[in-house]
PDB file of C-alpha atoms and ligand atoms in Angstrom:
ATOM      1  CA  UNK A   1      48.007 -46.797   7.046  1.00 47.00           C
ATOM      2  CA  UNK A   2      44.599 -47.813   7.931  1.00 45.00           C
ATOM      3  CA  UNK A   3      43.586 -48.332  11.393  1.00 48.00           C
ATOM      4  CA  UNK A   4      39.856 -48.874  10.892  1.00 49.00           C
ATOM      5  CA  UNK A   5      37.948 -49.243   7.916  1.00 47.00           C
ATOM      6  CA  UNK A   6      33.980 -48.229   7.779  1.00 46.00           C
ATOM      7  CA  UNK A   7      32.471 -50.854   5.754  1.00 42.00           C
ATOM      8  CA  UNK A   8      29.213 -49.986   4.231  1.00 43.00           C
ATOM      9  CA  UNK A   9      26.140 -51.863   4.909  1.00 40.00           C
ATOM     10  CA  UNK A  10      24.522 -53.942   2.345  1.00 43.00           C
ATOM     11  CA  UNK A  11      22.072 -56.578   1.438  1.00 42.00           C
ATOM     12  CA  UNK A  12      22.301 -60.257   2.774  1.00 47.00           C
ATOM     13  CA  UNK A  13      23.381 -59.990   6.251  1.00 48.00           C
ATOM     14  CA  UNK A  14      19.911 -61.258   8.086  1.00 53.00           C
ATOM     15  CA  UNK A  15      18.971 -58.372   9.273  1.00 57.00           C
ATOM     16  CA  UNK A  16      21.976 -58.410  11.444  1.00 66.00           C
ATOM     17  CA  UNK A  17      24.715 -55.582  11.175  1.00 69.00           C
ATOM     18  CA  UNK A  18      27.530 -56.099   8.250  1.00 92.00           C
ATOM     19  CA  UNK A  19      29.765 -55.672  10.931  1.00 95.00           C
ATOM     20  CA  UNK A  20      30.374 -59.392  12.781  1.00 97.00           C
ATOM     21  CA  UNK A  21      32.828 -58.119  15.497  1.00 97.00           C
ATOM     22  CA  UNK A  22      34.663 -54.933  16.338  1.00 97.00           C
ATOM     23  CA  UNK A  23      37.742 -53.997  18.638  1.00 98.00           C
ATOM     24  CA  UNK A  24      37.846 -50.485  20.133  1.00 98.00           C
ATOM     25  CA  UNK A  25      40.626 -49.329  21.699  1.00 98.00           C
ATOM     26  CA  UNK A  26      41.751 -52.641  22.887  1.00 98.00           C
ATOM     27  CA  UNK A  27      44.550 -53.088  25.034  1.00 98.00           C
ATOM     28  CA  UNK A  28      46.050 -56.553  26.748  1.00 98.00           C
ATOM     29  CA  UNK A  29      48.508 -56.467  29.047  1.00 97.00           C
ATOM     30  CA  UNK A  30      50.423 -59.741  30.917  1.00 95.00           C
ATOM     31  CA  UNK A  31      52.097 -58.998  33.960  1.00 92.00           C
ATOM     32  CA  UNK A  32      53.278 -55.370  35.866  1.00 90.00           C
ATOM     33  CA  UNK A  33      56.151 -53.372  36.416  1.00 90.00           C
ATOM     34  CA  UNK A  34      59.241 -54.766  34.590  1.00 90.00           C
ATOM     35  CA  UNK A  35      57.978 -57.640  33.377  1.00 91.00           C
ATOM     36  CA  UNK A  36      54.708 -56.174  32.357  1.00 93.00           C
ATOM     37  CA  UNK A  37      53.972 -57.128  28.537  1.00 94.00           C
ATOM     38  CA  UNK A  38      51.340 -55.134  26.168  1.00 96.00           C
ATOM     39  CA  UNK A  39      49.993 -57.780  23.966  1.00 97.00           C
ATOM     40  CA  UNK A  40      47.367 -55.542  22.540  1.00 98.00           C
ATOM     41  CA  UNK A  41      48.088 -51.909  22.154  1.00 97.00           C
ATOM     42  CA  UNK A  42      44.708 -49.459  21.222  1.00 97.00           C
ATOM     43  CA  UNK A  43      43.321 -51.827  18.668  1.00 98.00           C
ATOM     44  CA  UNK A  44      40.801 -50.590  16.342  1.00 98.00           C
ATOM     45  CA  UNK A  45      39.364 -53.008  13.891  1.00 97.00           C
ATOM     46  CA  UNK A  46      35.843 -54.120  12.359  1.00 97.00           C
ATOM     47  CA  UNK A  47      34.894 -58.012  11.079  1.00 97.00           C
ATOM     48  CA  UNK A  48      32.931 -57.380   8.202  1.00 96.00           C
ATOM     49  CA  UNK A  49      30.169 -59.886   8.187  1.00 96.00           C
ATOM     50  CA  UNK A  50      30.233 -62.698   5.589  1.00 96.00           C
ATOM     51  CA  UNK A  51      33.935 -61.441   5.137  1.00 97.00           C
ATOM     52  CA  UNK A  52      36.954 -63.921   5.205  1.00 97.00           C
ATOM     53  CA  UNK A  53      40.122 -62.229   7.299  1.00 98.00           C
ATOM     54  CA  UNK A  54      43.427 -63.132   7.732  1.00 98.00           C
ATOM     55  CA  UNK A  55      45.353 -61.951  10.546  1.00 97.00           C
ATOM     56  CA  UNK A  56      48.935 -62.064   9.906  1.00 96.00           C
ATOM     57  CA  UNK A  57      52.487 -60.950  11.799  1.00 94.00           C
ATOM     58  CA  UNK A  58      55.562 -61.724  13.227  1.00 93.00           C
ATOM     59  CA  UNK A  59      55.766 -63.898  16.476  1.00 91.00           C
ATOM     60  CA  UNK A  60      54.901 -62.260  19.412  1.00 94.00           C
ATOM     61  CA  UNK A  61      53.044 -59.317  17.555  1.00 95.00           C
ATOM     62  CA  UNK A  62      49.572 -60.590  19.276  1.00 96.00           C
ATOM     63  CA  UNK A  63      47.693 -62.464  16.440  1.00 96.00           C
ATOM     64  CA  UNK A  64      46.316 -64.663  18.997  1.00 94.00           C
ATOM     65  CA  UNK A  65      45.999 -62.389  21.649  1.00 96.00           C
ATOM     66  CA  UNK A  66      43.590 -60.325  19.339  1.00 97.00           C
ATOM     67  CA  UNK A  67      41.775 -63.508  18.087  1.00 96.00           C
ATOM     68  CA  UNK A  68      41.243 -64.568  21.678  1.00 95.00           C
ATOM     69  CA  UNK A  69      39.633 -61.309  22.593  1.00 96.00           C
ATOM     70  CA  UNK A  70      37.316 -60.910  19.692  1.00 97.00           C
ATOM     71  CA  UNK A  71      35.996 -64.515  20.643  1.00 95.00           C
ATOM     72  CA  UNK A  72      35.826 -63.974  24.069  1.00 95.00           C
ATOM     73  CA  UNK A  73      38.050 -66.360  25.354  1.00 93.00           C
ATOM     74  CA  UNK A  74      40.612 -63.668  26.816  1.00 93.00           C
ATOM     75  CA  UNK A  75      39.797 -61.000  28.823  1.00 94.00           C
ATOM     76  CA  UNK A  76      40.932 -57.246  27.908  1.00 97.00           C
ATOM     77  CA  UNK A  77      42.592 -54.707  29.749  1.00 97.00           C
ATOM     78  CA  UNK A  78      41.252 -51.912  28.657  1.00 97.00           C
ATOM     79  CA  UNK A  79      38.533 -51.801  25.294  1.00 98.00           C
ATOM     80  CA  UNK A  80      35.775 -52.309  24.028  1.00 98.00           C
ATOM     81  CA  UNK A  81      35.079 -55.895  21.854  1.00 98.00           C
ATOM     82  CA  UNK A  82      31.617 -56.103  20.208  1.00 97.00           C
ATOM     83  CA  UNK A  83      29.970 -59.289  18.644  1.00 97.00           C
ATOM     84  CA  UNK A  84      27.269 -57.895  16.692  1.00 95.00           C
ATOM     85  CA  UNK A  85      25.527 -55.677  19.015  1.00 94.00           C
ATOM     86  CA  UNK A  86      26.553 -57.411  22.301  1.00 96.00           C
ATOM     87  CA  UNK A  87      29.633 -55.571  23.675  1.00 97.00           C
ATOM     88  CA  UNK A  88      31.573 -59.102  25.315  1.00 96.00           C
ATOM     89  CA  UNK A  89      33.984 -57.344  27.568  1.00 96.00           C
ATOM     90  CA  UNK A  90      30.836 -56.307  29.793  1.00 94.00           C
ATOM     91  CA  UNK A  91      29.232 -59.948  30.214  1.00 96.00           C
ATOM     92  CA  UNK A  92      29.643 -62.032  33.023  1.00 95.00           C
ATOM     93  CA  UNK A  93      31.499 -65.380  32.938  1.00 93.00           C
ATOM     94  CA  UNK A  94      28.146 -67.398  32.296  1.00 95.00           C
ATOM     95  CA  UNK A  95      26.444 -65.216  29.667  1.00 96.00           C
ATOM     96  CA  UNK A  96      30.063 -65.650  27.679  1.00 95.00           C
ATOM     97  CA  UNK A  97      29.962 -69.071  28.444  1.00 93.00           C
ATOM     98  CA  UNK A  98      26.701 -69.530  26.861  1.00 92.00           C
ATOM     99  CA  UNK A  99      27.948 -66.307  24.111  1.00 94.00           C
ATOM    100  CA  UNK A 100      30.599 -68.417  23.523  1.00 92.00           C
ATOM    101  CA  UNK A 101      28.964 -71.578  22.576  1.00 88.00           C
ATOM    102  CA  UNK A 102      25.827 -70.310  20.885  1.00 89.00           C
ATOM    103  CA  UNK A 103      27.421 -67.829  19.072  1.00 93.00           C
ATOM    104  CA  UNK A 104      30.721 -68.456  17.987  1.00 94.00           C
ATOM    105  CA  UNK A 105      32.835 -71.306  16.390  1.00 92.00           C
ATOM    106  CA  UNK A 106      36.471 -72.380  16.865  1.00 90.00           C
ATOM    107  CA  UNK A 107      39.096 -74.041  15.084  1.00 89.00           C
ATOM    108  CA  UNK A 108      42.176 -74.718  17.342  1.00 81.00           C
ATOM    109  CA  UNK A 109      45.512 -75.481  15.375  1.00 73.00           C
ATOM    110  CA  UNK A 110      45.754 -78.940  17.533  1.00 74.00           C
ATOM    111  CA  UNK A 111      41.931 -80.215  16.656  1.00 74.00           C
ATOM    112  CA  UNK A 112      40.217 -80.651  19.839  1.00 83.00           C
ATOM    113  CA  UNK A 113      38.580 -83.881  19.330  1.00 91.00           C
ATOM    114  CA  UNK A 114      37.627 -86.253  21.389  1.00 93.00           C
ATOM    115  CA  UNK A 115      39.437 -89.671  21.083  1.00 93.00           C
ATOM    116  CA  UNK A 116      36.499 -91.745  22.139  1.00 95.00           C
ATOM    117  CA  UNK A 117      33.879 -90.129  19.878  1.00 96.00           C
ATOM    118  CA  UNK A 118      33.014 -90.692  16.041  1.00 96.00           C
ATOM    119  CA  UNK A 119      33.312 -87.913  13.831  1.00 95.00           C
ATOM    120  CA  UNK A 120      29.687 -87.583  13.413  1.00 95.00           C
ATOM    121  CA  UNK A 121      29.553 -86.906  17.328  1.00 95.00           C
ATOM    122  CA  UNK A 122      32.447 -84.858  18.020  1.00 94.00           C
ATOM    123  CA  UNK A 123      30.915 -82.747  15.264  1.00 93.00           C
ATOM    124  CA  UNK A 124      27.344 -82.726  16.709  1.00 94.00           C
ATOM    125  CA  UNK A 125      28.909 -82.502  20.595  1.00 91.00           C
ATOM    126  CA  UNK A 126      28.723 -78.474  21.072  1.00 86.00           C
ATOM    127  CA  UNK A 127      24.890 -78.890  19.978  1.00 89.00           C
ATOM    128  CA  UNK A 128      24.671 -81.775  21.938  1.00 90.00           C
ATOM    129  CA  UNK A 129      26.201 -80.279  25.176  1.00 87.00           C
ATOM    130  CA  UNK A 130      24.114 -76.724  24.341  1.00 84.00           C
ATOM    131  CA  UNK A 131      20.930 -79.187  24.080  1.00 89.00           C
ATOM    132  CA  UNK A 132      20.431 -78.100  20.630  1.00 88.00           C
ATOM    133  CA  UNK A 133      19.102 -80.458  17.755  1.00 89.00           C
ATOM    134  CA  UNK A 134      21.205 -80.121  14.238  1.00 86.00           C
ATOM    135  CA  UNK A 135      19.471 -78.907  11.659  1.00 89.00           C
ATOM    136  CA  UNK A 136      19.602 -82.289   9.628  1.00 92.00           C
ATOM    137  CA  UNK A 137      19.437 -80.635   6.296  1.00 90.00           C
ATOM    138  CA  UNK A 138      22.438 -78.180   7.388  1.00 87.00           C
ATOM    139  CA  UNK A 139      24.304 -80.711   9.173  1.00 91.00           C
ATOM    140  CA  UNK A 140      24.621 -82.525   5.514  1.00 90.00           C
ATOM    141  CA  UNK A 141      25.494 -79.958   3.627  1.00 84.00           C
ATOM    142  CA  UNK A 142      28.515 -79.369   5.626  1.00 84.00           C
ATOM    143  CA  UNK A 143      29.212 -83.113   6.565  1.00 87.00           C
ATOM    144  CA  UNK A 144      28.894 -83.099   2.263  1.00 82.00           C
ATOM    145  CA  UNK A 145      31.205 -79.945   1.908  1.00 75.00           C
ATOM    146  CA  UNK A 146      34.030 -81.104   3.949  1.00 75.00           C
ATOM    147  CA  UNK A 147      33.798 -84.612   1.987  1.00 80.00           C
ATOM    148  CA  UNK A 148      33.554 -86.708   5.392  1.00 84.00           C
ATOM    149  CA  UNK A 149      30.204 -88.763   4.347  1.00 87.00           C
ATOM    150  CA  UNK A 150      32.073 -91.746   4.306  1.00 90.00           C
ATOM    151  CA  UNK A 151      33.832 -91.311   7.259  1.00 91.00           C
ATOM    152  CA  UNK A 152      31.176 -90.336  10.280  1.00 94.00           C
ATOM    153  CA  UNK A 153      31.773 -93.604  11.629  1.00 95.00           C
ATOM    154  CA  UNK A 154      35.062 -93.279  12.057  1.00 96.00           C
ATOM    155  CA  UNK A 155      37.218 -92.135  15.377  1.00 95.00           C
ATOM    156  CA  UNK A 156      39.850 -89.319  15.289  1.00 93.00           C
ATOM    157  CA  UNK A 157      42.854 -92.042  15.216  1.00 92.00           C
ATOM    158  CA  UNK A 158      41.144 -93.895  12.245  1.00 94.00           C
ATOM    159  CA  UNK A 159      41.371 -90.583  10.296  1.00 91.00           C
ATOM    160  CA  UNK A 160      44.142 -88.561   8.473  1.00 86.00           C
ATOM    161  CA  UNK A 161      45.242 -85.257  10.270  1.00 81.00           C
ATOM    162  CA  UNK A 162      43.844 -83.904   7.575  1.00 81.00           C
ATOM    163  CA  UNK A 163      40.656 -85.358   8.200  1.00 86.00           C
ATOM    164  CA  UNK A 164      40.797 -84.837  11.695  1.00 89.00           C
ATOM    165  CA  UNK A 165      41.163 -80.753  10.583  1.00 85.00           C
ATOM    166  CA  UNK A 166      37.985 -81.229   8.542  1.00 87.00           C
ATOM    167  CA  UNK A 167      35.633 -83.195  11.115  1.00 91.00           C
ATOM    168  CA  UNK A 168      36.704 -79.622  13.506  1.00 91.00           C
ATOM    169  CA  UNK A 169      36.173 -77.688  10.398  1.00 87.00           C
ATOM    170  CA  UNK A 170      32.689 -78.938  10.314  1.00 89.00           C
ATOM    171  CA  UNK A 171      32.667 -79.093  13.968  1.00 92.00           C
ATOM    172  CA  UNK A 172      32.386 -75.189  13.900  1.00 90.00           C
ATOM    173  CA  UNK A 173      30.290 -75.054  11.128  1.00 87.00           C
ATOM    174  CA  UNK A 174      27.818 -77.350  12.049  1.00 89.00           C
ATOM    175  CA  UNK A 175      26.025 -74.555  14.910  1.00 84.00           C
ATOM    176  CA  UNK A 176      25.780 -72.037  12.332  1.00 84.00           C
ATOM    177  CA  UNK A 177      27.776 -69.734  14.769  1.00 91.00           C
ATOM    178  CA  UNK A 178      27.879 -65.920  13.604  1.00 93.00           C
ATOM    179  CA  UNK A 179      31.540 -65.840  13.541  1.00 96.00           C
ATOM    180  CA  UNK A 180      34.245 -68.719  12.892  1.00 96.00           C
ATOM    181  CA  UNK A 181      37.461 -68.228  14.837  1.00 96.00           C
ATOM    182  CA  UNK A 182      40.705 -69.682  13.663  1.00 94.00           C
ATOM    183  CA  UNK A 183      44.450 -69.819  15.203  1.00 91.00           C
ATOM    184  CA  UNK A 184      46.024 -71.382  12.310  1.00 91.00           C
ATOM    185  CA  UNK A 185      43.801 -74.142  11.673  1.00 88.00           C
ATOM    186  CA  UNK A 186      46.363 -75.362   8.639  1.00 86.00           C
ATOM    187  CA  UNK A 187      49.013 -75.010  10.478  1.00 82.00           C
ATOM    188  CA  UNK A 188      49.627 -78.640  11.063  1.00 76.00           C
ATOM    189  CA  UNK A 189      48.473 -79.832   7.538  1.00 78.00           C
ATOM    190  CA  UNK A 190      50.218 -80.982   4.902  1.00 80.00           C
ATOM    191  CA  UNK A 191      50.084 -78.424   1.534  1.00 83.00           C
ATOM    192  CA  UNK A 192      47.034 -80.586   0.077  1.00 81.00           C
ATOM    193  CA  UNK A 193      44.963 -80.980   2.995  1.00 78.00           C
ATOM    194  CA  UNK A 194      45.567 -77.328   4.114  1.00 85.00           C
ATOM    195  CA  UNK A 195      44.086 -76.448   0.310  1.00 88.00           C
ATOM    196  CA  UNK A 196      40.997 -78.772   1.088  1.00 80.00           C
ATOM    197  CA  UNK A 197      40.256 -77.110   4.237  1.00 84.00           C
ATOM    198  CA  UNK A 198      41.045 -73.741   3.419  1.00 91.00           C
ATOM    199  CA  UNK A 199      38.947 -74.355  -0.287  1.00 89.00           C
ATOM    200  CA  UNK A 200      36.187 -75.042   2.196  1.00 83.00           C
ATOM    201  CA  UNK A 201      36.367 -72.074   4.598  1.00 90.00           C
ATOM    202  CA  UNK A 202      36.334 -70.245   1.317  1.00 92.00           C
ATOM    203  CA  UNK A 203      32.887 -72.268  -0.001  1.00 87.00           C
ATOM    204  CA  UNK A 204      31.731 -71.547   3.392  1.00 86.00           C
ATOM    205  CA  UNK A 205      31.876 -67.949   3.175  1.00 92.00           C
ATOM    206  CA  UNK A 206      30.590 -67.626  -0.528  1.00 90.00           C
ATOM    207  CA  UNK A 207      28.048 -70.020  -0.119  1.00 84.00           C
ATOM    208  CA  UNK A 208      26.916 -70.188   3.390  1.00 80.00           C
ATOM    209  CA  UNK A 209      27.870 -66.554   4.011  1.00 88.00           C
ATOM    210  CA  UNK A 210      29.940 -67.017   7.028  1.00 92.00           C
ATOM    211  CA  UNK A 211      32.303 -64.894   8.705  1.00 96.00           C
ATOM    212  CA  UNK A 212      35.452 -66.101   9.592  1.00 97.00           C
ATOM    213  CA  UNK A 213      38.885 -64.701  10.905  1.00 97.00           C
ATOM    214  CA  UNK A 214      42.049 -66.756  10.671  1.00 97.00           C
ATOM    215  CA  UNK A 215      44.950 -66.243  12.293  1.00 96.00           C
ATOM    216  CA  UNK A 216      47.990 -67.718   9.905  1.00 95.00           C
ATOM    217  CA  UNK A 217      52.079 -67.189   8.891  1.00 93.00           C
ATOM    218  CA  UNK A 218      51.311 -68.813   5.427  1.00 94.00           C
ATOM    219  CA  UNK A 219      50.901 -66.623   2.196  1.00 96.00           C
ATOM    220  CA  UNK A 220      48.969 -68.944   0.272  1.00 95.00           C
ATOM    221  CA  UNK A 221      46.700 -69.559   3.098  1.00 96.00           C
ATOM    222  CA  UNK A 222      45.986 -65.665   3.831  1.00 97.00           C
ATOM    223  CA  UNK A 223      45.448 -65.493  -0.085  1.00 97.00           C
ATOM    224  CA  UNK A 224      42.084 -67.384   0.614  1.00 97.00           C
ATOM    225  CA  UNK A 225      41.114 -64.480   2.431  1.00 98.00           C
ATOM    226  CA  UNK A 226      39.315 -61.358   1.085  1.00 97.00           C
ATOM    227  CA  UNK A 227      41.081 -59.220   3.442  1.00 97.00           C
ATOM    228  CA  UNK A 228      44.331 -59.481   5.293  1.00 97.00           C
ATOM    229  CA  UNK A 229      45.244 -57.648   8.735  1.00 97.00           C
ATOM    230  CA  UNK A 230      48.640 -57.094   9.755  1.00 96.00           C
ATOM    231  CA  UNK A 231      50.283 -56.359  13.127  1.00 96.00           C
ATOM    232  CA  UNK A 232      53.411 -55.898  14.657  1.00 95.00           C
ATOM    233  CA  UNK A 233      53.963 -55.366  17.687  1.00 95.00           C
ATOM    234  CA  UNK A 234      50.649 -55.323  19.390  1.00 97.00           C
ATOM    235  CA  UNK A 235      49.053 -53.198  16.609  1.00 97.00           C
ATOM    236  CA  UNK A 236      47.166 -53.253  13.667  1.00 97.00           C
ATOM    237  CA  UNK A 237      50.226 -51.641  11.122  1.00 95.00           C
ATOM    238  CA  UNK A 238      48.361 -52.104   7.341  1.00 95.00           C
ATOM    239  CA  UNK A 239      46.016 -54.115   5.686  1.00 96.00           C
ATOM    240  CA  UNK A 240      45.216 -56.013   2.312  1.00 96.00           C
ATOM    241  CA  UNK A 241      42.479 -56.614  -0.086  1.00 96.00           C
ATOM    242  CA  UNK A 242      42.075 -59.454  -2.528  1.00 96.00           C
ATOM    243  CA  UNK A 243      45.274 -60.482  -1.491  1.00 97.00           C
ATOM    244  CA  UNK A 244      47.360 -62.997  -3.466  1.00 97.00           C
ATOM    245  CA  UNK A 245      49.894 -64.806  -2.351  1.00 96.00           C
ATOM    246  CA  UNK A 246      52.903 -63.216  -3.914  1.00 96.00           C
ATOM    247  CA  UNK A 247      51.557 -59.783  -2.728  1.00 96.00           C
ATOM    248  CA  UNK A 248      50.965 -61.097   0.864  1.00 95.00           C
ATOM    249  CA  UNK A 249      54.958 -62.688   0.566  1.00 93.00           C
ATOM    250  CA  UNK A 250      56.359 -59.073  -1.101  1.00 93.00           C
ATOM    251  CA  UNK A 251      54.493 -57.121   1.825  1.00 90.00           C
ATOM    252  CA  UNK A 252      56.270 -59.485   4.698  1.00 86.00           C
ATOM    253  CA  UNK A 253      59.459 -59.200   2.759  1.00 86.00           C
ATOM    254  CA  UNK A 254      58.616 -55.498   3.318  1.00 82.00           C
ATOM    255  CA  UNK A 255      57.717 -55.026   6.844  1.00 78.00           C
ATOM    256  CA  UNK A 256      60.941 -57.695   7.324  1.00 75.00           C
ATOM    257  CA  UNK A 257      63.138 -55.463   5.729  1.00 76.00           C
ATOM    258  CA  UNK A 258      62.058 -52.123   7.376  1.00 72.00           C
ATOM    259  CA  UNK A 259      62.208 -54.259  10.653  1.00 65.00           C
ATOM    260  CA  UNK A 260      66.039 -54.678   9.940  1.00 63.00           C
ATOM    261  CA  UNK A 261      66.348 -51.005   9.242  1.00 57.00           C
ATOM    262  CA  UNK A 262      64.653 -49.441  12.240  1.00 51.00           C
TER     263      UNK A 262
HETATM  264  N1  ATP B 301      49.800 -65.575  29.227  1.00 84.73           N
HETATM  265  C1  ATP B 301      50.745 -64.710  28.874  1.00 84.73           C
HETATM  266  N2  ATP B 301      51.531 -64.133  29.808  1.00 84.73           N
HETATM  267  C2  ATP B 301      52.478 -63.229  29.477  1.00 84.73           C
HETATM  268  N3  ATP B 301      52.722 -62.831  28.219  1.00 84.73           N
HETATM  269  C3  ATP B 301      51.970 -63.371  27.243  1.00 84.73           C
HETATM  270  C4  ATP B 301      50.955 -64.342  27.511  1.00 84.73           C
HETATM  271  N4  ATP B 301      50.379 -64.695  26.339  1.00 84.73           N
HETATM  272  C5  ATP B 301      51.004 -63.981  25.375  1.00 84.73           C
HETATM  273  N5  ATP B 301      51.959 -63.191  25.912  1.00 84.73           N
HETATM  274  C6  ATP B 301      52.844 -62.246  25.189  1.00 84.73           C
HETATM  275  O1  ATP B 301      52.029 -61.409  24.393  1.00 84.73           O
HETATM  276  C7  ATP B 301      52.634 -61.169  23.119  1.00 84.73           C
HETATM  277  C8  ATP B 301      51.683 -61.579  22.025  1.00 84.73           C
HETATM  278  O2  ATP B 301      51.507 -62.989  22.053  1.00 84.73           O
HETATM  279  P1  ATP B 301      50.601 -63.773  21.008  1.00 84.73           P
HETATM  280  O3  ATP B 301      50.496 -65.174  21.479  1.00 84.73           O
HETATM  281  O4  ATP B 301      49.355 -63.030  20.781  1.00 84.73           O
HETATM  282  O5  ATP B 301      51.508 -63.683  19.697  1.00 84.73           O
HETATM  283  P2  ATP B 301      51.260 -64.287  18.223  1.00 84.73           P
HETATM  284  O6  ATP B 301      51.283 -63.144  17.280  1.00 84.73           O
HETATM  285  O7  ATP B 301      50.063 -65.159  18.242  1.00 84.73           O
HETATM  286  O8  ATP B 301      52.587 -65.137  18.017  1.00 84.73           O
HETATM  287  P3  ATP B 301      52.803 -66.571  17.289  1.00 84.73           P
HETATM  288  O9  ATP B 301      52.857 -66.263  15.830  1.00 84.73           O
HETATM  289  O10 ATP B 301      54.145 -66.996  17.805  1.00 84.73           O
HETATM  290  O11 ATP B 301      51.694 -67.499  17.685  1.00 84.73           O
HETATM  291  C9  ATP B 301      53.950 -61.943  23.141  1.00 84.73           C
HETATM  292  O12 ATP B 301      54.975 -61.056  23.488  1.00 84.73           O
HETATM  293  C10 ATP B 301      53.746 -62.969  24.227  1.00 84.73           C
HETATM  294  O13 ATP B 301      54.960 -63.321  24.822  1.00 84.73           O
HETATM  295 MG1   MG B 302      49.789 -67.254  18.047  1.00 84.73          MG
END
């Protein structure tokens, strides 16, 4: 069982670390006394940078809780979460505010998107709101990657939900943020528009040389991943490489059948 992995630095990473994120000793607790829940229990774990990662787990066994810490949207209550260099759990409410947007991109499973905008500005809005100008060149190469050209014009409600998944796709892209978060961002797709969007986190991180963690309960999906993270109750229990998706569906098959045994 693996806990942590060390990954080794190496060329391409901007002169930035080759470690994105990291989680040390992370704990999350809801509530006290009876009712008091640990979400989180000592987590240990590095984002390799440029790195696609699946989380993956039962219900309940804190994929999101984890996700939401490592992207600063959660608090911790105990640990230590790192993007890059920055250590998060120290800043104050307005420097992760600001973290948060210049830094980092989401993907919610329900898109996010504002009814009353076009595509083209809901994807352009964080930039917009951050009083940042697109790179123009950038800004087409994703708009061109996620195959929307034709439909910037368009409103949410004049687009497919698969669409919809791509214009927030691109949404997160479009910043260049240092790390792409995901709670299932497929989740609510269809099996062909899940492909297309998960086809183009892949491009993204071969060709743009993002780093993105997904949170997701689908085999094929994690098997876009380079690297797959498992936990169970509230800690990380094993982890894959080059997963496929029949090895990703024979290890839950695994960890379902020791659950019935213990
Ligand atoms: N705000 C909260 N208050 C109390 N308990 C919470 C809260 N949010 C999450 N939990 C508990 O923390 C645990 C982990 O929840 P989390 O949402 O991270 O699970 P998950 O792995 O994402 O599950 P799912 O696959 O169902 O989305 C669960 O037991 C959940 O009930
Ligand atoms: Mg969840």
């Amino acid at each position: 069982m693996t806990t942590a992995v060390t990954i080794p630095r190496h060329g391409g990473t901007g002169g930035r670390t080759a470690v994105a994120a990291r989680a040390r000793q992370v704990v999350k607790a809801y509530g006290s006394g009876e009712t008091r829940v640990v979400a989180l229990d000592s987590v240990d774990v590095d984002i390799a940078r440029g790195q696609f990662t699946a989380i993956m787990g039962p219900s309940g066994s804190g994929k999101s809780t984890l996700m939401h810490c490592l992207a600063g949207l959660d608090t911790v209550t105990s640990g230590e979460i790192f993007l890059d260099e920055t250590e998060i759990t120290r800043l104050k409410d307005k420097k992760l505010t600001q973290l948060r947007r210049d830094r980092i991109g989401f993907i919610f499973q329900a898109f996010n998107l504002l009814p009353t905008l076009s595509a083209i500005e809901n994807i352009t809005l964080p930039m917009d709101i951050a009083g940042r100008k697109p790179d123009a060149e950038w800004l087409r190469r994703v708009v061109d990657t996620v195959g929307l050209s034709e439909r910037l014009k368009h409103r949410p409600n004049e687009l497919s939900g698969g669409q919809q998944q791509r214009v927030a796709v691109a949404r997160a892209l479009a910043a260049r943020p240092e790390i792409i978060f995901g709670d299932e961002p497929t989740g609510n797709l269809d099996s062909r528009a899940g492909a297309e969007v998960l086809g183009f986190l892949r491009t993204s991180v071969d060709e743009l040389s993002q780093t993105i963690v997904m949170v997701t309960h689908d085999p094929v999906a994690a098997s876009y991943a380079d690297r797959v993270l498992y936990l169970a109750d509230g800690r990380i229990v094993d982890e894959m490489l080059r997963p496929t998706a029949e090895a990703v569906l024979d290890r839950m098959k695994d960890f379902d059948a020791r659950g019935r045994t213990s």
